[in-house]
CSV table of C-alpha atoms and ligand atoms in Angstrom, one decimal:
chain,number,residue,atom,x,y,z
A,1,UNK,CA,-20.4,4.0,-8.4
A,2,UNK,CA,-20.8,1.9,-5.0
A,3,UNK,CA,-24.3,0.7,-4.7
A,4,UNK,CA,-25.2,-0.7,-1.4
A,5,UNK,CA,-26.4,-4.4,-1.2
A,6,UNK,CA,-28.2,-6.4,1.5
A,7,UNK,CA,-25.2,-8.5,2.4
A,8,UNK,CA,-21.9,-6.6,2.2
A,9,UNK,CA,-23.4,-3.0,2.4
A,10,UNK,CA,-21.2,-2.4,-1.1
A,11,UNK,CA,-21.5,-3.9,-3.8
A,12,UNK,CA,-19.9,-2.4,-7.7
A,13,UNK,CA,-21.4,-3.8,-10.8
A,14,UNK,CA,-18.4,-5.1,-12.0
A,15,UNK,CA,-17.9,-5.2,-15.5
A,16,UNK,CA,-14.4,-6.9,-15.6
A,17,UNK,CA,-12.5,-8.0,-12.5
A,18,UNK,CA,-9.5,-9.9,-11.9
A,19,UNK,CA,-10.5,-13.6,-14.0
A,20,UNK,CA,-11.3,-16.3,-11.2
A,21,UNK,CA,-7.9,-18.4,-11.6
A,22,UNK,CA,-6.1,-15.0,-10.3
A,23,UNK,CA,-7.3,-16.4,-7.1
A,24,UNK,CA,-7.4,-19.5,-7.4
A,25,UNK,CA,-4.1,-20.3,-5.8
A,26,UNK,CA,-5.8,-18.6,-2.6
A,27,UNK,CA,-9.2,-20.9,-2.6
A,28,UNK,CA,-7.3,-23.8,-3.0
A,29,UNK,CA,-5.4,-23.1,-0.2
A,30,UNK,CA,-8.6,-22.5,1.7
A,31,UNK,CA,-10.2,-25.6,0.3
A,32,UNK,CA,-7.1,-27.4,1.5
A,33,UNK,CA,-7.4,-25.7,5.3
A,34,UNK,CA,-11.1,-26.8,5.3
A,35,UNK,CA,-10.1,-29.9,5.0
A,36,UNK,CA,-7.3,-29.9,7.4
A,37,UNK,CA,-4.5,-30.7,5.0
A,38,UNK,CA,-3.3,-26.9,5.3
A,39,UNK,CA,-0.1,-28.5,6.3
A,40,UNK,CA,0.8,-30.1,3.5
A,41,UNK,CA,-0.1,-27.0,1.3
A,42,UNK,CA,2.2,-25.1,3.3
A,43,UNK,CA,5.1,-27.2,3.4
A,44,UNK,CA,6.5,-25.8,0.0
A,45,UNK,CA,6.7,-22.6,1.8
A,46,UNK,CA,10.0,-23.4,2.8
A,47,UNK,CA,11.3,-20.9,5.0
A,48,UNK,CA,7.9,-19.5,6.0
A,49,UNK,CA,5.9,-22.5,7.0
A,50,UNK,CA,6.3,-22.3,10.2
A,51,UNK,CA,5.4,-19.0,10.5
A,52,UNK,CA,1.8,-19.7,7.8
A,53,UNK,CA,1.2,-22.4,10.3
A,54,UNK,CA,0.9,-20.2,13.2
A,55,UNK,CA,-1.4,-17.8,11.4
A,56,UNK,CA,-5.3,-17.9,11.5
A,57,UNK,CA,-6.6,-19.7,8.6
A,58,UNK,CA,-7.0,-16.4,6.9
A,59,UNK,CA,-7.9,-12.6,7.9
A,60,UNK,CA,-11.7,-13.5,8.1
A,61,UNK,CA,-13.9,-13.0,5.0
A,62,UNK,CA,-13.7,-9.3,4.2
A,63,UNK,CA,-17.1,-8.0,2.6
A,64,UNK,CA,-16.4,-8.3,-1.1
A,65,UNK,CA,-15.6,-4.9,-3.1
A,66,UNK,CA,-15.9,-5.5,-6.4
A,67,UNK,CA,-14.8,-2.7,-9.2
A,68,UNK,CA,-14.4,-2.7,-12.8
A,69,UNK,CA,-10.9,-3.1,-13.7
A,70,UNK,CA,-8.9,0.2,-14.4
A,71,UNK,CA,-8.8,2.4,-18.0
A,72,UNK,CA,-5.5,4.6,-16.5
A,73,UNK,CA,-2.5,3.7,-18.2
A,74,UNK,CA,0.0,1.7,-17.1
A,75,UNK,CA,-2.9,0.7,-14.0
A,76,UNK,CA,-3.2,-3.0,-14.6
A,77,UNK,CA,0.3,-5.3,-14.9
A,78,UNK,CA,-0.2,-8.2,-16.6
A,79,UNK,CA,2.2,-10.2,-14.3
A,80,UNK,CA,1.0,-12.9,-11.7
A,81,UNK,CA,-0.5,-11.6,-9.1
A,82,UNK,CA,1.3,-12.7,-5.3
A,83,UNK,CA,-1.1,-15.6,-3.6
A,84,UNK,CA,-3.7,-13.7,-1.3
A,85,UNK,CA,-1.9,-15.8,1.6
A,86,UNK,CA,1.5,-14.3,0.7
A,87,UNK,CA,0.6,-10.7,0.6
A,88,UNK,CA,-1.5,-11.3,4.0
A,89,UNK,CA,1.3,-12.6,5.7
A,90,UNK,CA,4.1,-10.9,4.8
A,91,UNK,CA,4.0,-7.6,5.9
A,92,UNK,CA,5.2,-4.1,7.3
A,93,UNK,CA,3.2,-2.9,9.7
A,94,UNK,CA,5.2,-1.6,12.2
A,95,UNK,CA,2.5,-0.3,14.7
A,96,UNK,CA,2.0,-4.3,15.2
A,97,UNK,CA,5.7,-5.7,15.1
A,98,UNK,CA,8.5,-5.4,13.3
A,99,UNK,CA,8.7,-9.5,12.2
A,100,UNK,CA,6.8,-9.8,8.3
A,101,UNK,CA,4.7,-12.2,10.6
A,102,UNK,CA,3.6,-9.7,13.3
A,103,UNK,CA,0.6,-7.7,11.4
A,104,UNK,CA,-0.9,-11.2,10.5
A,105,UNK,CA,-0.9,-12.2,13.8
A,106,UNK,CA,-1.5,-8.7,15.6
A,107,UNK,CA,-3.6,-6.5,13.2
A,108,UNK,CA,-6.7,-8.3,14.0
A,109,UNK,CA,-7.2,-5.8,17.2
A,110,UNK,CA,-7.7,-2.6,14.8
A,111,UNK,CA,-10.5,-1.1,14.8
A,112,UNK,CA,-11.8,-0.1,11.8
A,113,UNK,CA,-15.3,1.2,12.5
A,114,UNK,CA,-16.0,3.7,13.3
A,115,UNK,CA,-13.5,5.5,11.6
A,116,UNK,CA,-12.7,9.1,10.0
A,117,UNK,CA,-10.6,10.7,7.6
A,118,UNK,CA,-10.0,14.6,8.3
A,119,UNK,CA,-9.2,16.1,5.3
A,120,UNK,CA,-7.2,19.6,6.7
A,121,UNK,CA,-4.6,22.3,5.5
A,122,UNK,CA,-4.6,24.4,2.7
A,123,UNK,CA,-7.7,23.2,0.8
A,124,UNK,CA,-10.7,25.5,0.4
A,125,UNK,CA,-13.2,22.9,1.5
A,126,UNK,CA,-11.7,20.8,4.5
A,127,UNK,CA,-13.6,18.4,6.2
A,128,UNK,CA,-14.1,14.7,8.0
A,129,UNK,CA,-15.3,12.3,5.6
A,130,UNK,CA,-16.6,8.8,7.1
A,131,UNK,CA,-15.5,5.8,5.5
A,132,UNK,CA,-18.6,5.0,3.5
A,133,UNK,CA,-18.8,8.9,2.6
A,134,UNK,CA,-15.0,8.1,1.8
A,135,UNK,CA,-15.7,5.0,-0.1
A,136,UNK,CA,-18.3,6.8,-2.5
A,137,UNK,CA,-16.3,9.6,-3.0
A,138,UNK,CA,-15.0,8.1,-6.6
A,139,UNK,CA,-15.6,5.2,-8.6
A,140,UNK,CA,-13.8,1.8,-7.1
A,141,UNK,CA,-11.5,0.3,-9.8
A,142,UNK,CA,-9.5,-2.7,-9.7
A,143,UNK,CA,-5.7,-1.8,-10.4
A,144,UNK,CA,-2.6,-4.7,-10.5
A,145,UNK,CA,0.2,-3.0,-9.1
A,146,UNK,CA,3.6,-3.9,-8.4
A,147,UNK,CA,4.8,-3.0,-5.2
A,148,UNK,CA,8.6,-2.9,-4.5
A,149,UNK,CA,9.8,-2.8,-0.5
A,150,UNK,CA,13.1,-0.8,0.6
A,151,UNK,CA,14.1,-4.2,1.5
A,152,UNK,CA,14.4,-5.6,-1.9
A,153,UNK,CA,11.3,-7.9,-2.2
A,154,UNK,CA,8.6,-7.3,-4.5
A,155,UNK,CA,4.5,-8.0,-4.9
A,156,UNK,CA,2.3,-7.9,-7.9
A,157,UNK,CA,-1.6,-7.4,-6.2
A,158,UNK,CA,-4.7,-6.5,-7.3
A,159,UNK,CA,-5.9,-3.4,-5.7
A,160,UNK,CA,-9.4,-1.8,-5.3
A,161,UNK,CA,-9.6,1.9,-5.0
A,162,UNK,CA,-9.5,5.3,-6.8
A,163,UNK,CA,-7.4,7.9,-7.7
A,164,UNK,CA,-6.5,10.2,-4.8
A,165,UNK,CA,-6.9,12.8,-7.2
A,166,UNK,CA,-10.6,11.9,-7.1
A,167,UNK,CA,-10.4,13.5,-3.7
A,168,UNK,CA,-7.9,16.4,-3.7
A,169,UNK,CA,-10.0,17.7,-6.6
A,170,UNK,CA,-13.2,17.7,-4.1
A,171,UNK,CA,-11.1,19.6,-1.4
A,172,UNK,CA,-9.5,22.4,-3.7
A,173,UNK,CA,-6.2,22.8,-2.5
A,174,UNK,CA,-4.9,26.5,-2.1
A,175,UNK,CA,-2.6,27.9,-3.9
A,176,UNK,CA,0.1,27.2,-1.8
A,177,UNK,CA,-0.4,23.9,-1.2
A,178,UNK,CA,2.6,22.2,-2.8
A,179,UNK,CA,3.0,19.1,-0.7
A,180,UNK,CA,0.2,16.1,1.1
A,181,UNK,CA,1.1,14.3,4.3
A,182,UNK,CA,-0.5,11.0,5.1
A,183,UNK,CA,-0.6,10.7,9.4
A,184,UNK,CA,-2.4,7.2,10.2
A,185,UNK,CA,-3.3,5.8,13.2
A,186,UNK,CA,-1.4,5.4,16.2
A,187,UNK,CA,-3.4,4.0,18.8
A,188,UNK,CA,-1.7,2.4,22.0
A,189,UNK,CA,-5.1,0.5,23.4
A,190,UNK,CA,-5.3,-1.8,19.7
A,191,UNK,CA,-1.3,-1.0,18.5
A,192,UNK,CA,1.1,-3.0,20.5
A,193,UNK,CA,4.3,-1.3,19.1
A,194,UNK,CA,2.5,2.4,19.0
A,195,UNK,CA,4.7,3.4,22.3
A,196,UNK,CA,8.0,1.8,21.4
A,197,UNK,CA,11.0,3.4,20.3
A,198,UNK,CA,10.7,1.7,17.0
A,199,UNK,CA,9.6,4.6,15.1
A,200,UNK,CA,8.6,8.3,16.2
A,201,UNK,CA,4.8,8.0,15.9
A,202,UNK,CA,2.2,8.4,14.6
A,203,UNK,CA,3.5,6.6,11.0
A,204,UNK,CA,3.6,9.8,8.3
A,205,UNK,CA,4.5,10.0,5.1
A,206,UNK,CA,4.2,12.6,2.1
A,207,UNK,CA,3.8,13.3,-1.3
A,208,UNK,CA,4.7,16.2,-3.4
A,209,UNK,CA,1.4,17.6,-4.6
A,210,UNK,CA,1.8,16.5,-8.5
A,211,UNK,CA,3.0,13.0,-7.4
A,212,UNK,CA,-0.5,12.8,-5.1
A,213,UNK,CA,-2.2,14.1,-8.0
A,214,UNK,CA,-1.6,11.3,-10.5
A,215,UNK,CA,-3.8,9.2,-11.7
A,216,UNK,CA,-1.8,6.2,-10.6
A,217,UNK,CA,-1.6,7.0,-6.9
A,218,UNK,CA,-4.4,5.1,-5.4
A,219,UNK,CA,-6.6,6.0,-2.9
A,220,UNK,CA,-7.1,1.7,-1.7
A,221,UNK,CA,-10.2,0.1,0.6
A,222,UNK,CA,-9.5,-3.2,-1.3
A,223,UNK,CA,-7.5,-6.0,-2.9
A,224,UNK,CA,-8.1,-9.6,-4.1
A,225,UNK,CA,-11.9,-7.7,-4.6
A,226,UNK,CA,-12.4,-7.5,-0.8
A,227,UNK,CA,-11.9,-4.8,1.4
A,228,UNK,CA,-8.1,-4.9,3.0
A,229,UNK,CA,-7.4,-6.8,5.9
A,230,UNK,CA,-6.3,-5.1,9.2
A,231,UNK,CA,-2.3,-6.1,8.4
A,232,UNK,CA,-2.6,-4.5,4.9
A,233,UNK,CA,-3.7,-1.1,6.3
A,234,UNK,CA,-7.4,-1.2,6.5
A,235,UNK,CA,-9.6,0.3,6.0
A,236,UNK,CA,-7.7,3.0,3.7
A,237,UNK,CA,-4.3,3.2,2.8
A,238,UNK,CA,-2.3,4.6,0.0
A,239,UNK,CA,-0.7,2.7,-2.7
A,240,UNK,CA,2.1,4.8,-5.0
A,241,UNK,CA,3.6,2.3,-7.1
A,242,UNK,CA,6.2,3.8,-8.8
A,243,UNK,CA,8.1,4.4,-5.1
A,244,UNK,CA,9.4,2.3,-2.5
A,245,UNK,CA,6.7,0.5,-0.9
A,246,UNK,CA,7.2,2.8,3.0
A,247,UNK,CA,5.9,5.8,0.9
A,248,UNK,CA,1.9,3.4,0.4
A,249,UNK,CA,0.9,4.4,4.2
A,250,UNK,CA,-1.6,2.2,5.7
A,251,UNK,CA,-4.7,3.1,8.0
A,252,UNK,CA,-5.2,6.7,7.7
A,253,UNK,CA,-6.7,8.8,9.8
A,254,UNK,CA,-5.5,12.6,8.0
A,255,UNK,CA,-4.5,13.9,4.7
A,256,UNK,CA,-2.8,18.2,5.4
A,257,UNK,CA,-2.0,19.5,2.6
A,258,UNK,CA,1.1,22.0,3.6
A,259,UNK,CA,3.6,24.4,1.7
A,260,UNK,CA,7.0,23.2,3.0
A,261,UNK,CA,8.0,19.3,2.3
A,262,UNK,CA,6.7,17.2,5.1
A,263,UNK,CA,9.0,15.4,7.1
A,264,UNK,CA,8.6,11.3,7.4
A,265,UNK,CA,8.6,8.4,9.5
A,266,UNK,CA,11.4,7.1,7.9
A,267,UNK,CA,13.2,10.1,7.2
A,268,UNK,CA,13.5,10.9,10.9
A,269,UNK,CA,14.3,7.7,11.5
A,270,UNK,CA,17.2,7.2,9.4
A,271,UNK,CA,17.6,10.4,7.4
A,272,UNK,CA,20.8,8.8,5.2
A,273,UNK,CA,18.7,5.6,4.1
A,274,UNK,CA,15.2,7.3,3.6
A,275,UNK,CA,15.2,10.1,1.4
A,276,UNK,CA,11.6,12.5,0.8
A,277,UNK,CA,11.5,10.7,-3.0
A,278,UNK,CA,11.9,7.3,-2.5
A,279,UNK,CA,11.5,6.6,-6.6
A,280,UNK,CA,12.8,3.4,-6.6
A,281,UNK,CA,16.0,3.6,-8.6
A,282,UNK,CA,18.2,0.3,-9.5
A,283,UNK,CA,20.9,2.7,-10.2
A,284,UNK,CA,20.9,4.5,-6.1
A,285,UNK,CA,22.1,1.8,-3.5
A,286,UNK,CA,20.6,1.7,-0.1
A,287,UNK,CA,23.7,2.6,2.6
A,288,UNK,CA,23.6,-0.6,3.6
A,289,UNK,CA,22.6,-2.9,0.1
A,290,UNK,CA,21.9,-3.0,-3.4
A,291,UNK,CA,18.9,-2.2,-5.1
A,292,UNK,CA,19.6,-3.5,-8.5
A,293,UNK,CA,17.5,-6.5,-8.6
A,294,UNK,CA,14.4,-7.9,-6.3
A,295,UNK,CA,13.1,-11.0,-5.2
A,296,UNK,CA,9.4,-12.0,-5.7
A,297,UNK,CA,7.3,-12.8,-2.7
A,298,UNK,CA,6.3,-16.9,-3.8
A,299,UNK,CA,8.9,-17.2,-5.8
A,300,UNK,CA,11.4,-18.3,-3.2
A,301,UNK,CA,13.2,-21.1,-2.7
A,302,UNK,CA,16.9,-22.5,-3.4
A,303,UNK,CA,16.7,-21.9,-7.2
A,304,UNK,CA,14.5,-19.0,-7.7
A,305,UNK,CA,16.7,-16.0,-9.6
A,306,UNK,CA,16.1,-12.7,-8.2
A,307,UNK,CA,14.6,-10.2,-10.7
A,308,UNK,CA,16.3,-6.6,-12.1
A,309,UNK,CA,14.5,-4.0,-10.4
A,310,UNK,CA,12.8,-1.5,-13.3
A,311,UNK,CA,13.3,2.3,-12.7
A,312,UNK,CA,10.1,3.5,-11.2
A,313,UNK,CA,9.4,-0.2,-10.4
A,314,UNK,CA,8.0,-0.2,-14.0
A,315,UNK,CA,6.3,3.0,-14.2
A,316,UNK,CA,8.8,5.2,-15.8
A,317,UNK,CA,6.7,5.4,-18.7
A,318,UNK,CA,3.6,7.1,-16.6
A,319,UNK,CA,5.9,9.3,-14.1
A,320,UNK,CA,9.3,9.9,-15.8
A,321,UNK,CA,8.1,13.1,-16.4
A,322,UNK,CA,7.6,14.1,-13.0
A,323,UNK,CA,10.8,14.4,-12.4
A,324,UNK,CA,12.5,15.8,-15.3
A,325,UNK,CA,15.3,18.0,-14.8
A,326,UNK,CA,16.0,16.4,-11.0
A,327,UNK,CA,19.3,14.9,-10.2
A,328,UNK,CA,17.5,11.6,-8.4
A,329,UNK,CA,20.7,10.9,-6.9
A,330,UNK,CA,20.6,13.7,-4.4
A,331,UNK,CA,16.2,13.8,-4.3
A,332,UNK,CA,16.4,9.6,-3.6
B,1,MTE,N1,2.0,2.1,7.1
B,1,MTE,C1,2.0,2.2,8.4
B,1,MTE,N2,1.0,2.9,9.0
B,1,MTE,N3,3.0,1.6,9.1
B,1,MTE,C2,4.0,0.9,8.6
B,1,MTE,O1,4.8,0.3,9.3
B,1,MTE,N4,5.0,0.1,6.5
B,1,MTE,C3,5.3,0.5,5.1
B,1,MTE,C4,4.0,0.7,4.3
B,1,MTE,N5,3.0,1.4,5.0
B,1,MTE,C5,4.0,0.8,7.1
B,1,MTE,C6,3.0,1.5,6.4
B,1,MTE,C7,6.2,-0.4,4.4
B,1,MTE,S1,7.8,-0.4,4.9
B,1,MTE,C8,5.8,-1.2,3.4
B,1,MTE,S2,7.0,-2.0,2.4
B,1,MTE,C9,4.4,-1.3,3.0
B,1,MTE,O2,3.5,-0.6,3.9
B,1,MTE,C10,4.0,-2.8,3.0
B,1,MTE,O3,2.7,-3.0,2.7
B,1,MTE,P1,2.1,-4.4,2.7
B,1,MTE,O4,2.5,-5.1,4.0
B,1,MTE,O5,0.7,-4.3,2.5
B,1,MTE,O6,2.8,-5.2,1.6
C-alpha cells in the first residue's frame, strides 16, 4: 500500500527493489554530467551522441515510487536492465514527434497534474478516478519487463505499477463487456504533433478483456523506482509485455470497456502491418521486414549481434494459453 511521505507525497515500504548497481550505469552518467565530462560518457553512444548531447541532462528528478518487487510469475526478467538514459531517450511518442529523440526533447510540456482517468462502458461501477485515488487503487510492485517495438528493437526496464486487473475488478465489467480500449491524451496546446496527419487522434489502443485481465498486464506510474517521465507516458500508461510495444499506451485519460473489438491507432493507420493482436511472433513478418531477431537498445555498435526474438517476447509460458486454438497468423 502507498503511504504518503513529507517529501515525495508517496512513499512504499519497499521490501526488495531493483539492487542499487541496476542503476548504477544511470548515476554514473549523472555523476559524469555534474561534472561536465557528460561528453565523454556519451561518446560510446555512437550513433546517438549527438542526439544524448542535445538532451537535458535528464527528465528532472521524478518523486521516487518505490514498490516491493513482484510475486506474479514470469514478472521479473532477470536480464540487464536498459540504462535509465537509453530508455528516456529513445522513444515513441508520437503526440511529440515521430524522431526516437522527439519525446525527450518535447514531452517536458505535458501536463500531468491535474489529471483524471474516466473509467466508462459496460462496468457496473464507472467513475473518474484522480491520479493519487488511481495510484492507491492496488499495491505498487516493481516488475522487469521486456519490451519489444514493431520496429525490431528491444528494452529490458524495471517497471512500477499493478495489475490492471486490480482495477477492472473494482469497476465490475458487465456481462457483455468482452473487450477494453485505452484513449490517452491528445492535447494540441502541450502536444505538438496532436493535429498532424501523423496518426488519427487521440492515440487508442485495445485489449481483449482476458488479455487486460492478466496478471501481467501492468497498470505503470513508474520505472527505475520513480514515477515515469513525460516521454515514457506519464503519469499512467500501460505496459503488456508479451505484445508489440504500440499495444503499452502511454498517458491515459480513458479505459471503455465495449462488446465489439475496438478499433486502433495503428490499425487505422495501416490496417496490413498492425493487426488487433499484435503478440509478437518471430514466425509472422512485418509487410515490410523481418521479425525473427531484435536488437537491444545499449547494445549497439559495429559488432553487437542482434538477438532471436522469443514468441510472446518471452512470455509464452504465462499467456500461451490465451490463445489456444487461434491461427496467430490471421489474429497477428
Ligand atoms: N502511446 C501514445 N500515446 N503514443 C504513442 O505514440 N507509441 C507506442 C507506445 N505507446 C505511443 C504510445 C509505441 S510504438 C511504443 S514502441 C511504445 O509506446 C514505446 O514506449 P517507450 O518509448 O516508453 O519505450
Amino acid at each position: 500500500m502507498l503511504i504518503p511521505s513529507r517529501a515525495s507525497g508517496f512513499h512504499l515500504p519497499s521490501s526488495e527493489i531493483t539492487p542499487k548497481d541496476v542503476y548504477e550505469g544511470r548515476r554514473d552518467l549523472l555523476r559524469l554530467m555534474a561534472g561536465g565530462a557528460a561528453g565523454a560518457a556519451l561518446a560510446s553512444w555512437a550513433g546517438r551522441s549527438a542526439l544524448a548531447q542535445t538532451l537535458p541532462p535528464r527528465p528532472g528528478k521524478q518523486a521516487p515510487l518505490q514498490a516491493a518487487r513482484s510475486a506474479v510469475p514470469g514478472a521479473v526478467s532477470l536480464e540487464k536492465p536498459t540504462s535509465y538514459l537509453d530508455a528516456t531517450s529513445y522513444n515513441n511518442f508520437y503526440e511529440f514527434g515521430t524522431d526516437k529523440a522527439d519525446p525527450a526533447r518535447n514531452a517536458h510540456t505535458l501536463k500531468t497534474s491535474p489529471w483524471t482517468v474516466e473509467v466508462e462502458g459496460l462496468v457496473r461501477k464507472p467513475g473518474k478516478y484522480g491520479l493519487d485515488d488511481l495510484l492507491k487503487l492496488g499495491a505498487q510492485e516493481e516488475r522487469i519487463y521486456r519490451l519489444r517495438c514493431v520496429e525490431g528493437w528491444s528494452m529490458v526496464i524495471p517497471w512500477v505499477g499493478y495489475s490492471l486487473a486490480e482495477l477492472i475488478r473494482r469497476v465490475e465489467p458487465q456481462g457483455s463487456a468482452k473487450y477494453v480500449e485505452f484513449v490517452t491524451l491528445a492535447d494540441k496546446a502541450t502536444m505538438p504533433y496532436v493535429g498532424s496527419r501523423v496518426l488519427d487522434w487521440p492515440y487508442t489502443e485495445g485489449l481483449r478483456l482476458d488479455e487486460a485481465m492478466h496478471p501481467l498486464t501492468l497498470l505503470a506510474f513508474g520505472m527505475y523506482g520513480e514515477m515515469l517521465p513525460p516521454q515514457n507516458g506519464a503519469p499512467v500508461r500501460l505496459v503488456v509485455p508479451w505484445k508489440y510495444g504500440f499495444k503499452s499506451a502511454k498517458s491515459i485519460v480513458k479505459i471503455r470497456f465495449v462488446e465489439k473489438e475496438p478499433s486502433t491507432a495503428w490499425n487505422k493507420a495501416a490496417r496490413q502491418e498492425y493487426g488487433f493482436y499484435s503478440n509478437v511472433n518471430p514466425e509472422v513478418d512485418h509487410p515490410r521486414w523481418s521479425q525473427a531477431t531484435e536488437r537491444r537498445i545499449g547494445e549497439d555498435g559495429l559488432f553487437a549481434k542482434k538477438r532471436k526474438t522469443l514468441m510472446f517476447n518471452g512470455y509464452e509460458a504465462q499467456v500461451g494459453q490465451l490463445y489456444t486454438g487461434m491461427d496467430l497468423k490471421k489474429f497477428y
